[in-house]
Short mmCIF file of C-alpha atoms in Angstrom, two decimals:
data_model
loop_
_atom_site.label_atom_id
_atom_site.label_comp_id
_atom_site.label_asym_id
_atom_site.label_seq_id
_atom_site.Cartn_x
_atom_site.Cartn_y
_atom_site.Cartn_z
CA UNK A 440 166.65 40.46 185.70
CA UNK A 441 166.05 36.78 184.68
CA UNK A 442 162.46 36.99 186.47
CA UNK A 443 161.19 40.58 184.68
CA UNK A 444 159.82 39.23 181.62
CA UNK A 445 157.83 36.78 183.50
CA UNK A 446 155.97 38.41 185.68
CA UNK A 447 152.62 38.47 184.37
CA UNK A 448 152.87 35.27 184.40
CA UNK A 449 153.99 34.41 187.43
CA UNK A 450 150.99 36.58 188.94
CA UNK A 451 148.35 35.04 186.29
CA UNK A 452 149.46 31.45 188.06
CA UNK A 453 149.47 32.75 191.40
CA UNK A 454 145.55 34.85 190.32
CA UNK A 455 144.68 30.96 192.25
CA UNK A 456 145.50 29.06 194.54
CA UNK A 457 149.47 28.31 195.37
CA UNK A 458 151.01 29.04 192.39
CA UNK A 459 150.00 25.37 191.04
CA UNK A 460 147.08 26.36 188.92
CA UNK A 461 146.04 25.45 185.38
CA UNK A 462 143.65 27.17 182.81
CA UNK A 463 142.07 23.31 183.20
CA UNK A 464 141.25 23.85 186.97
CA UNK A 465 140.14 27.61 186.95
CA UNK A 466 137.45 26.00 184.03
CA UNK A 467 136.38 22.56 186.35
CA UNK A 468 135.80 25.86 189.09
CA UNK A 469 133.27 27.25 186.48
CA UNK A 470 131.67 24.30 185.42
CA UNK A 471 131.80 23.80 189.03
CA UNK A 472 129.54 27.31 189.47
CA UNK A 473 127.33 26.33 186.45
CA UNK A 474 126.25 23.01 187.94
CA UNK A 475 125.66 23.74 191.49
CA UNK A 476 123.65 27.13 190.16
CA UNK A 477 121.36 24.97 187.85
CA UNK A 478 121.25 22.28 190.80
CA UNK A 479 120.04 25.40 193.20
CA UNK A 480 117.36 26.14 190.71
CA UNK A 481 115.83 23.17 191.06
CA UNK A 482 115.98 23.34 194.71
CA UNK A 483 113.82 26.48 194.37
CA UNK A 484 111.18 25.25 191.43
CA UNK A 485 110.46 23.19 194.77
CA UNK A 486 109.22 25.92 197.02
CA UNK A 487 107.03 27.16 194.59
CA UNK A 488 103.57 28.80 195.42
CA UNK A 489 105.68 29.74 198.73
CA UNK A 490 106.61 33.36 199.48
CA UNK A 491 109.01 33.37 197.13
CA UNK A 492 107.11 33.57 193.98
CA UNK A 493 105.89 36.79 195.01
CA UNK A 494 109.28 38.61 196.23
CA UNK A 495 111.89 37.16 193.98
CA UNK A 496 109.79 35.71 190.94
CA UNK A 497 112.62 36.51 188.88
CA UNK A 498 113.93 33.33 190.27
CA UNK A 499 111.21 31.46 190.18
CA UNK A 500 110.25 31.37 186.61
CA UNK A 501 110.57 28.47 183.62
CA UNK A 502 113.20 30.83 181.92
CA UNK A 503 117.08 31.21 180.86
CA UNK A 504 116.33 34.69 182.64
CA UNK A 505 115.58 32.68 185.89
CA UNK A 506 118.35 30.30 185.96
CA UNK A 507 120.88 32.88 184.65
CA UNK A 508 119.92 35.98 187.06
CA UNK A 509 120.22 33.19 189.53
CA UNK A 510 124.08 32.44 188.36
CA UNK A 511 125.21 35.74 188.48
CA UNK A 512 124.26 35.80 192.14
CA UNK A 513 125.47 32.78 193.11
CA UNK A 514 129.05 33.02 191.23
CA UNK A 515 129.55 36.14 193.62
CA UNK A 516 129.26 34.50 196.87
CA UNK A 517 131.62 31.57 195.65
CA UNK A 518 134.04 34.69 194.29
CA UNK A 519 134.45 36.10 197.03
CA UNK A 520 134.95 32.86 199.31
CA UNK A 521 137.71 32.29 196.83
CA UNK A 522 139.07 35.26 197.17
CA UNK A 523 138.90 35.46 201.39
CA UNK A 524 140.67 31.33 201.26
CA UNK A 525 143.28 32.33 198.79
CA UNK A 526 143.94 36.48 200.10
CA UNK A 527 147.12 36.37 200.66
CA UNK A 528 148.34 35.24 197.02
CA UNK A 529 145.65 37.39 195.13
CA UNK A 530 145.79 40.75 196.55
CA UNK A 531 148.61 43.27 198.16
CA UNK A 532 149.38 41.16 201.40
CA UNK A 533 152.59 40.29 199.32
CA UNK A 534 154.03 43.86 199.63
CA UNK A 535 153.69 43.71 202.93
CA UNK A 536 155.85 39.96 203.06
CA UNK A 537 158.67 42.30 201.21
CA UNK A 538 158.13 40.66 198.26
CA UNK A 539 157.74 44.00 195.94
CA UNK A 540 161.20 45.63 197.89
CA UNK A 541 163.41 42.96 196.47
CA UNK A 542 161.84 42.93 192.94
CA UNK A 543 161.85 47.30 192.99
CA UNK A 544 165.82 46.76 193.98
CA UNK A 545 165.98 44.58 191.19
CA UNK A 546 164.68 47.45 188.55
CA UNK A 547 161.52 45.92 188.11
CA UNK A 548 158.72 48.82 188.00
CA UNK A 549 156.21 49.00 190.31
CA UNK A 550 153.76 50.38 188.02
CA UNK A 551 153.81 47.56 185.82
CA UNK A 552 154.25 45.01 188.58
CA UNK A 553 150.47 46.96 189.72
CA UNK A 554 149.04 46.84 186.49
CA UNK A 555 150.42 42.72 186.43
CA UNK A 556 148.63 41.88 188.70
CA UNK A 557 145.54 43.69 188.97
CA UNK A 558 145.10 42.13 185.03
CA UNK A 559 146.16 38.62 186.20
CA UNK A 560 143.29 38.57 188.60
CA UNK A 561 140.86 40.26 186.53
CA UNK A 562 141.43 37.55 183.85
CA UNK A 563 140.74 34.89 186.14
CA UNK A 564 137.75 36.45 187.48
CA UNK A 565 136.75 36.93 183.75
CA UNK A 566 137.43 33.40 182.80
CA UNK A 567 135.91 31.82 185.80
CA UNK A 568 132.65 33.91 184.87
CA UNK A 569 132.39 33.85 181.32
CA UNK A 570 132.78 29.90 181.27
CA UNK A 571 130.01 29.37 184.26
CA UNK A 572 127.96 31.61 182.58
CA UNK A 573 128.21 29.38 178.95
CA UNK A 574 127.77 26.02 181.03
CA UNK A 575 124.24 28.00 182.60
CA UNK A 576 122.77 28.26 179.02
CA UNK A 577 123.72 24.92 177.79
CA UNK A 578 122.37 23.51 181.31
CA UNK A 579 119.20 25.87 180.29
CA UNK A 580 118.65 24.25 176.94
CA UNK A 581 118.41 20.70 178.07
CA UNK A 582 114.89 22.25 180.04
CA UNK A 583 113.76 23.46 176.46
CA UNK A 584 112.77 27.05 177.69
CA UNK A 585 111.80 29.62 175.04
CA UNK A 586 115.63 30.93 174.39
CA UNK A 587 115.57 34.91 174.47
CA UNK A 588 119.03 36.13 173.43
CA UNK A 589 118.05 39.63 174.23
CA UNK A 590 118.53 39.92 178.06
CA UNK A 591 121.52 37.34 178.21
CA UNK A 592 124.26 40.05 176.91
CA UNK A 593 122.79 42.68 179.60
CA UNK A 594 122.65 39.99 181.84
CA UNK A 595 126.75 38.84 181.49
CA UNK A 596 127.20 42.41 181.88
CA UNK A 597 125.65 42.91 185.23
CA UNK A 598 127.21 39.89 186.63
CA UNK A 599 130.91 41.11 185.22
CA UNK A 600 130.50 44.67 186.73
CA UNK A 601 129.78 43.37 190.27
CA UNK A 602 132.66 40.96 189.90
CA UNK A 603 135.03 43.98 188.90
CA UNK A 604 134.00 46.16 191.33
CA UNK A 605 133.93 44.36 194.24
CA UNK A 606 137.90 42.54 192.86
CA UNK A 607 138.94 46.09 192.74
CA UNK A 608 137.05 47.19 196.27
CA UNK A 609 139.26 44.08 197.93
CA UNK A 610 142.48 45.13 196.10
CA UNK A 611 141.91 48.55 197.29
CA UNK A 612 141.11 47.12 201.05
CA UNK A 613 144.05 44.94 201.42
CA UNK A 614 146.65 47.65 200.65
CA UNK A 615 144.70 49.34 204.57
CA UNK A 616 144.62 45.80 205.78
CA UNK A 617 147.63 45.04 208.40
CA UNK A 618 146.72 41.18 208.62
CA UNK A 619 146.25 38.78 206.16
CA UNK A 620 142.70 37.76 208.71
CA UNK A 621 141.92 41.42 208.73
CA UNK A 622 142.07 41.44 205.13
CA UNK A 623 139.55 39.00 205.05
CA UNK A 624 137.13 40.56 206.94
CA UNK A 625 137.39 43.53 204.65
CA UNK A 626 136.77 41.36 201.33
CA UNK A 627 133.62 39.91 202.93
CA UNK A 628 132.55 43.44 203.81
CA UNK A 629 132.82 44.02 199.63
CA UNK A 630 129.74 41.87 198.51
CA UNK A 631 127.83 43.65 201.20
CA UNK A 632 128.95 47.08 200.45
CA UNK A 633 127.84 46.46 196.66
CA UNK A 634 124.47 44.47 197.81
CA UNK A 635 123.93 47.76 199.84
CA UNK A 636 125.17 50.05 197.05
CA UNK A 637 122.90 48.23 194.45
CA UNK A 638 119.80 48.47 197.22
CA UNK A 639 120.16 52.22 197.45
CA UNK A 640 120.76 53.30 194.12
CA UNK A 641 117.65 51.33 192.96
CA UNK A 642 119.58 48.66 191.06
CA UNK A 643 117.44 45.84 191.82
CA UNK A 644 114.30 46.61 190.12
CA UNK A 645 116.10 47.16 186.88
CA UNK A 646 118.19 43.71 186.71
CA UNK A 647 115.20 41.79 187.99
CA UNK A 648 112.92 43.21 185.04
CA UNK A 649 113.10 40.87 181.90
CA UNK A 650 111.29 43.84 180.02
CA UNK A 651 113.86 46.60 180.93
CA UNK A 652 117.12 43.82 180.65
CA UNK A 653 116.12 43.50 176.94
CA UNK A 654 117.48 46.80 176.29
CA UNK A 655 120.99 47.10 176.62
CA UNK A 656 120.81 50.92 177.37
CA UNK A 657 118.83 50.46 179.94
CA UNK A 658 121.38 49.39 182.41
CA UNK A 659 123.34 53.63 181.50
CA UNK A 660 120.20 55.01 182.35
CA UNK A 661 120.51 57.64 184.81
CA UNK A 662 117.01 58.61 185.57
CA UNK A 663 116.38 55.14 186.42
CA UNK A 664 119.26 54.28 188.15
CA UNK A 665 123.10 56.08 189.36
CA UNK A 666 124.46 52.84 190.08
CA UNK A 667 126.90 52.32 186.84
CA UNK A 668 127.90 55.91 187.54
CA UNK A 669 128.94 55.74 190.93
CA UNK A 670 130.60 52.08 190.44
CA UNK A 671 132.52 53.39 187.70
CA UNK A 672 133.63 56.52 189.79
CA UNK A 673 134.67 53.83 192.62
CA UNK A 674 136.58 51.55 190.13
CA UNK A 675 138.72 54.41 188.75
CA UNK A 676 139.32 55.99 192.49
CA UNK A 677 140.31 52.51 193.82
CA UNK A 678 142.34 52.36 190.83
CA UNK A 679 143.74 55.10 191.44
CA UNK A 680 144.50 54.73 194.96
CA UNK A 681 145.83 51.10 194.51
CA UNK A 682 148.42 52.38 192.36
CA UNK A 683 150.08 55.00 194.31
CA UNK A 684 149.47 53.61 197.65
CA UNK A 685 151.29 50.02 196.45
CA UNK A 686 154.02 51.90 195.27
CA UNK A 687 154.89 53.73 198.36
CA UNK A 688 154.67 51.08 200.74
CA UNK A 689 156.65 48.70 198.43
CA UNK A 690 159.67 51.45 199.18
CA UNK A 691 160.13 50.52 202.87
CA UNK A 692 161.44 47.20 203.90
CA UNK A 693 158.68 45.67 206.53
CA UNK A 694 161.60 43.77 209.27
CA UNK A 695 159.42 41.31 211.40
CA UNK A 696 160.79 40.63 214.57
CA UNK A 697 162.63 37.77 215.08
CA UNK A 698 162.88 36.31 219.20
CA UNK A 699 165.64 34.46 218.69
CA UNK A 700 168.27 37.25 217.69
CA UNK A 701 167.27 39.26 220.85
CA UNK A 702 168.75 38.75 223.97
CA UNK A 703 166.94 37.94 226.76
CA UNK A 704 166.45 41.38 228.61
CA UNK A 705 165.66 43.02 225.34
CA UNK A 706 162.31 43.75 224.12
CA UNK A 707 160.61 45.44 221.03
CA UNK A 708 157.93 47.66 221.37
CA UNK A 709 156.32 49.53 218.55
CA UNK A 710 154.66 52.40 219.23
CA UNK A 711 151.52 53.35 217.01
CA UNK A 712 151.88 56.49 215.15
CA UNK A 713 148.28 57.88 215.66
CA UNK A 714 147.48 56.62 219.33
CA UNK A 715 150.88 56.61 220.54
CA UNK A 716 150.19 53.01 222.62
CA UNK A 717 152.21 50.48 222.59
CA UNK A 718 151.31 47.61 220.02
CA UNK A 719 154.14 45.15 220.41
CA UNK A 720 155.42 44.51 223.43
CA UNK A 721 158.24 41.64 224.03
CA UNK A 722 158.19 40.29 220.56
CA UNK A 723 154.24 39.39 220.83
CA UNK A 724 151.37 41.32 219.84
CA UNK A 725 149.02 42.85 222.39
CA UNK A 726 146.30 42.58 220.44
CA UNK A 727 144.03 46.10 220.49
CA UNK A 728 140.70 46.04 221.54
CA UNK A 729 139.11 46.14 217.43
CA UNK A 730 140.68 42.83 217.04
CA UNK A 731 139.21 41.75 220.07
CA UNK A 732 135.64 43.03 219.10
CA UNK A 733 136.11 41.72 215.64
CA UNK A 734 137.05 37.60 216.92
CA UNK A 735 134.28 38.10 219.70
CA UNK A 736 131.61 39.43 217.16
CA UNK A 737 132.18 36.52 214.71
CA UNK A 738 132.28 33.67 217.32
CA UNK A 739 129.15 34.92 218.47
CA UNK A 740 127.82 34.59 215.00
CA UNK A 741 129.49 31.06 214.06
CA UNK A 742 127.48 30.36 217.42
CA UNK A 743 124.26 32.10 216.21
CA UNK A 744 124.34 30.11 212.92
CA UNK A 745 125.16 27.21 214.34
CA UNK A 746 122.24 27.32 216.79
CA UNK A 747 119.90 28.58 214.42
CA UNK A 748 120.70 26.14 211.99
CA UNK A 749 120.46 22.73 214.38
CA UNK A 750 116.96 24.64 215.74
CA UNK A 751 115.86 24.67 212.43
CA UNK A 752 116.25 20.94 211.84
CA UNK A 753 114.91 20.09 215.12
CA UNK A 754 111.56 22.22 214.62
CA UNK A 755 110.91 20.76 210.85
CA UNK A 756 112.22 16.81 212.34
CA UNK A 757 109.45 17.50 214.88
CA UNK A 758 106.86 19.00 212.72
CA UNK A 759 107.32 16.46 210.18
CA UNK A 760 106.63 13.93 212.92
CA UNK A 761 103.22 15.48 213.89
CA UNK A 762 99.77 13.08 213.86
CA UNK A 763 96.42 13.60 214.40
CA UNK A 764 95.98 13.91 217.68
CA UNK A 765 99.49 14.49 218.44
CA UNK A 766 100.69 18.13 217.19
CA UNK A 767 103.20 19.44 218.20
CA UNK A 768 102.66 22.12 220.80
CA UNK A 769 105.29 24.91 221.95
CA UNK A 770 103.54 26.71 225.11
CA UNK A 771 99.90 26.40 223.73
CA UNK A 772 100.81 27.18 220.46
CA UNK A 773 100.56 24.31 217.37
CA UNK A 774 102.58 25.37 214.07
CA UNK A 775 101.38 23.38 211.29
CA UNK A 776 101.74 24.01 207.01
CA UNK A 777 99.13 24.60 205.14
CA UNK A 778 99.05 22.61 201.73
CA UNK A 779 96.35 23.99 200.16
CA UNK A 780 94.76 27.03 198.65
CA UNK A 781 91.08 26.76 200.56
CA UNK A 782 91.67 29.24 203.21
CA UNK A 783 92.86 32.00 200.50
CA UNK A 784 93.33 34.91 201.19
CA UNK A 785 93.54 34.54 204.78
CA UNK A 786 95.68 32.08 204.75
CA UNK A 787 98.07 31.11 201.46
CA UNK A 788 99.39 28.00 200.39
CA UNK A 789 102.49 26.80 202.00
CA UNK A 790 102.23 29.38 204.80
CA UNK A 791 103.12 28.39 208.51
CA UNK A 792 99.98 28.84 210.69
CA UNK A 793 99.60 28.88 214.16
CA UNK A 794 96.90 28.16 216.01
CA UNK A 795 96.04 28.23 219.89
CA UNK A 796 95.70 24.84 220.77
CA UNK A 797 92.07 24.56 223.13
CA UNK A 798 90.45 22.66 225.19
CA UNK A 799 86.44 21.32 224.96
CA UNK A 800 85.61 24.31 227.51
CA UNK A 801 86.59 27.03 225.06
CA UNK A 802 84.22 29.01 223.37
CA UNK A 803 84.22 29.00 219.41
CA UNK A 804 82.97 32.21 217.74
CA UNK A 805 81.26 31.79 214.33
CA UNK A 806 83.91 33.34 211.52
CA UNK A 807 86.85 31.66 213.32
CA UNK A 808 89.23 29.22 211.69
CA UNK A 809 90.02 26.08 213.20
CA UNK A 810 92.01 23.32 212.97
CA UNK A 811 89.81 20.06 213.53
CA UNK A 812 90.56 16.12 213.07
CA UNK A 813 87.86 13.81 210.81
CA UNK A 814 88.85 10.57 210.28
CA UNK A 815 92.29 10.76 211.03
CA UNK A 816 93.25 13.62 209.36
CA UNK A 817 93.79 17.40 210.03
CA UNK A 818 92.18 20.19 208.33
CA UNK A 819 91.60 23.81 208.42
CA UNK A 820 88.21 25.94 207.55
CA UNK A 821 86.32 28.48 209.07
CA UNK A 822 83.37 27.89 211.43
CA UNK A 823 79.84 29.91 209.51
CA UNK A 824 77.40 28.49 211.87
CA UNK A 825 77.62 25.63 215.29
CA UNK A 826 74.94 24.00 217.18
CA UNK A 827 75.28 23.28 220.80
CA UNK A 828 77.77 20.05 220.09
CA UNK A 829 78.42 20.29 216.14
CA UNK A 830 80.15 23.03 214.59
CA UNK A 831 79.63 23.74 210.30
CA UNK A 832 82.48 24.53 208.50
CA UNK A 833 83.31 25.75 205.11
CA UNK A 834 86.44 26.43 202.95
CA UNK A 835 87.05 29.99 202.00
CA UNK A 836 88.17 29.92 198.05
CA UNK A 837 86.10 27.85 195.24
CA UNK A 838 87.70 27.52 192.55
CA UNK A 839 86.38 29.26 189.51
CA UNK A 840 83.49 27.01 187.96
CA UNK A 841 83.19 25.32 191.10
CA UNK A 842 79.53 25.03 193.18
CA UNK A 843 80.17 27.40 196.31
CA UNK A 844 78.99 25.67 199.42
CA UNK A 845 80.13 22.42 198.15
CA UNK A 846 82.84 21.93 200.59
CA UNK A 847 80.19 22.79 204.03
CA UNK A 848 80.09 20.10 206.37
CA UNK A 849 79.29 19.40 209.80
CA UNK A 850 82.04 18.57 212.29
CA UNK A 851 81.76 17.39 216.06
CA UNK A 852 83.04 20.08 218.39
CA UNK A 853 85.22 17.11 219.96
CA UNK A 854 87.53 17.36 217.04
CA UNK A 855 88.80 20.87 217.46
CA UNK A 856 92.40 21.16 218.37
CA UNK A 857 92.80 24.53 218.14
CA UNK A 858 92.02 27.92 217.04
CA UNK A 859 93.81 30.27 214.07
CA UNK A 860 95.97 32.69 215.34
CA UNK A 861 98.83 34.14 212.96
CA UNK A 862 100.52 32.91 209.73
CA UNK A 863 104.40 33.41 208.35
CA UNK A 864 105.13 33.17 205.13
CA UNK A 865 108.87 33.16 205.23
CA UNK A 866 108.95 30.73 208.00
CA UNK A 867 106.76 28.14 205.76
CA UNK A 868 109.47 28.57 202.93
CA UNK A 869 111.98 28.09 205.05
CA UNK A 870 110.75 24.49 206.04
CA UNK A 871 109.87 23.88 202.68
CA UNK A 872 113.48 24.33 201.73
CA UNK A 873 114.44 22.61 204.74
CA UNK A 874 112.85 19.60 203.68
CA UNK A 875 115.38 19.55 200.37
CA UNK A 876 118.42 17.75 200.08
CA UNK A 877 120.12 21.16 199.96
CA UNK A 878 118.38 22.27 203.37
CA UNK A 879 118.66 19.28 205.00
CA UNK A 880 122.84 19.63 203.82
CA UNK A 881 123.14 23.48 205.11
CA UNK A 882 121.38 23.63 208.91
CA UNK A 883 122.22 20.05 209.53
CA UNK A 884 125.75 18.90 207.99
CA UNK A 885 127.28 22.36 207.86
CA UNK A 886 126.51 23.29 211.81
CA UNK A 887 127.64 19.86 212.64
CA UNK A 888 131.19 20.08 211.07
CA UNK A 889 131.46 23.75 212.33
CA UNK A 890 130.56 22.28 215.27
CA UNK A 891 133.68 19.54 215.63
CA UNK A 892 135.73 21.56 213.70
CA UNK A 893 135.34 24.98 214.90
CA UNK A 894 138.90 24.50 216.74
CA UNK A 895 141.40 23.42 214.03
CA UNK A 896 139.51 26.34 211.71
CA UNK A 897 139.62 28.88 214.31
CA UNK A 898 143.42 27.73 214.58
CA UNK A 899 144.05 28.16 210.51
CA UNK A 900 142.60 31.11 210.65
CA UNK A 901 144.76 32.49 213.50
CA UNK A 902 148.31 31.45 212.07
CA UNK A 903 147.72 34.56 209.68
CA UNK A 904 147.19 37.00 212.31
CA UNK A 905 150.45 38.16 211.96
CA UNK A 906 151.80 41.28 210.31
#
């Protein structure tokens, strides 16, 4: 029994990564999170008067309520990628390894052993969050924003109940998960369960509302919201369940096979318990046809992304590389952002447009917008009135104060290169993050070392396919 006294312990160093971390590197991970949220904050004060400003302007705004709500997003995503890199130490693949059996023969209790390390990894989850979230603020301050302490305890609180419930959702998963790579899966499928959970239950419109997030009661209201109900219904369940299902299966002793004690004309086949096929046959897995699915449907999306991604680059390389007189053109159609707030409301600032590139024998209508050429540049404004070779043009928003009509001017019909036909907003945001630092490092760098590396990851990946 020299180990029992020890065991939180040893699970509170192994709640990272291989039982060699420190309080000191579970806090560089946090200020980690803090920096690289406050860094993406910046990349998004960039795209604004984009799309963006009108669907998430919680984001968008000169606020510790922007760059915070922003945090307790982004410290999910890089959660959960630490839990799918480090599974198999932070979860219940252990029991599975045989690793409860000998400690339960040794009179340890498998309660407590539960209850060890479902704390261990809480703590760290805690500690990892609280920190990043103390490094946001300070980050906040140096931008001198009008400090509201109201909304930043309601705010920690949000952030800390996704955290728990998705930890516990994982937890809960792994105990059903046969593979460690399985597992994974599963603990990926988490943050989208709770992004869908929070989407249905009308969560979203609450935590992005600096009014409502003032009042700490607001978040336990029911007629505005079930979701703290029904998460706190899942954590006890899933508490509940991870309890009595790790005890069972830490009674029976998991024996892997092992080729070289067989002889040669033996084989071991295990027969499933619910189908009744055979699952291993010869000492190698057949592998059934979800696990086939499964690898096929996420190759198919590592291609997708990568595709998508080097596309991406290639479109906003070749936009960005558009002249006067030499637009880019993909079959008749030329894309090109508009900078400016003239054309609103047809068109908005920062939207892509397209427009159907013509030739001198098409016929312009009066109320059309066009995109022209005068001296060397590109514009865009609407057509009120044309002459047999001139065409007059006029913007479409005057600022307050300003002379309406001020803008008209007349244009030669030579200098049309095409003719409005569409905008997307999205699309124009995208390019305008594209254009970052960050964009340039996520469709261009990322793809390309997916690209040469998709083998060796696809083979770490594999090795812990086994059960």
């Amino acid at each position: 029994m020299i180990y029992k006294n020890s065991y939180f312990k040893k699970e509170l160093r192994q709640a990272y990564t291989e039982n060699k971390i420190s309080t000191n590197r579970k806090i560089a991970f946090a200020l980690f999170l803090g920096l690289f949220s406050f860094a993406l904050y910046f990349v998004f004060q960039t795209l604004q008067e984009s799309v963006l400003s009108d669907v998430v302007p919680e984001i968008m705004q000169p606020s510790f309520f922007s760059t915070i709500y922003l945090y307790i997003h982004i410290v999910i995503a890089f959660i959960i990628s630490y839990f799918i890199l480090y599974y198999d130490y932070l979860f219940f693949a252990e029991i599975r390894k045989n690793s409860w059996y000998l400690l339960i023969q040794m009179g340890y209790n498998p309660v407590i052993m539960f209850f060890s390390k479902l704390f261990a990894l809480m703590y760290s989850v805690i500690l990892i969050y609280t920190v990043g979230f103390i490094v946001t603020i300070i980050l906040t301050f140096l931008l001198k924003y009008t400090f509201i302490l109201a909304y930043l305890p309601t705010l920690y609180l949000v952030g800390l109940a996704d955290l728990l419930l998705i930890t516990i959702l994982s937890m809960t998963f792994s105990l059903y998960a046969k593979t460690v790579l399985n597992g994974r899966y599963w603990t990926f499928f988490t943050a989208i369960l709770v992004f869908a959970l929070k989407t249905a239950l009308g969560q979203y419109p609450i935590i992005s509302n600096r009014v409502y997030m003032q009042n700490f009661s607001t978040l336990f209201n029911l007629q505005l919201s079930a979701y703290w109900l029904v998460g706190s219904v899942i954590i006890i369940t899933c508490g509940l369940i991870c309890l009595f299902r790790s005890r069972n299966i830490a009674k029976y002793y998991n024996l892997a096979p092992d080729p070289d004690i067989l002889p040669l004309d033996k084989e071991i086949v295990e027969i499933d318990s619910i189908t009744g096929k055979q699952k291993l046959i010869g000492n190698k897995v057949k592998k059934g046809w979800r696990g086939r699915i499964l690898d096929t449907v996420t190759t198919f999306l590592l291609i997708v992304f990568i595709c998508v991604a080097l596309a991406i680059n290639v479109f906003v390389i070749v936009i960005n590389a558009s002249t006067p007189g030499q637009e880019v053109s993909i079959r008749g159609v030329i894309p090109f952002v508009f900078s400016s707030s003239t054309m609103e409301p047809e068109i908005e600032i920062n939207d892509l447009t397209y427009f159907q590139k013509i030739d001198t024998q098409y016929q312009i209508e009066e109320g059309q917008i066009i995109l022209f050429e005068e001296n060397n540049l590109l514009y865009v404004e609407r057509v009120v009135s044309k002459t047999e070779n001139n065409l007059i043009v006029d913007i479409d928003y005057y600022p307050p104060m300003s002379q309406i009509g001020a803008m008209k001017k007349t244009i030669s019909r030579q200098g049309v290169h095409g003719v409005y036909s569409g905008r997307n907003r999205w699309l124009g945001a995208l390019i305008l993050f594209a254009n970052t630092i960050v964009g340039r490092i996520l469709f261009l760098l990322v793809p390309a070392v997916l690209l040469f590396y998709q083998g060796q990851l696809y083979k770490y990946f594999r090795k812990d396919k086994s059960t």
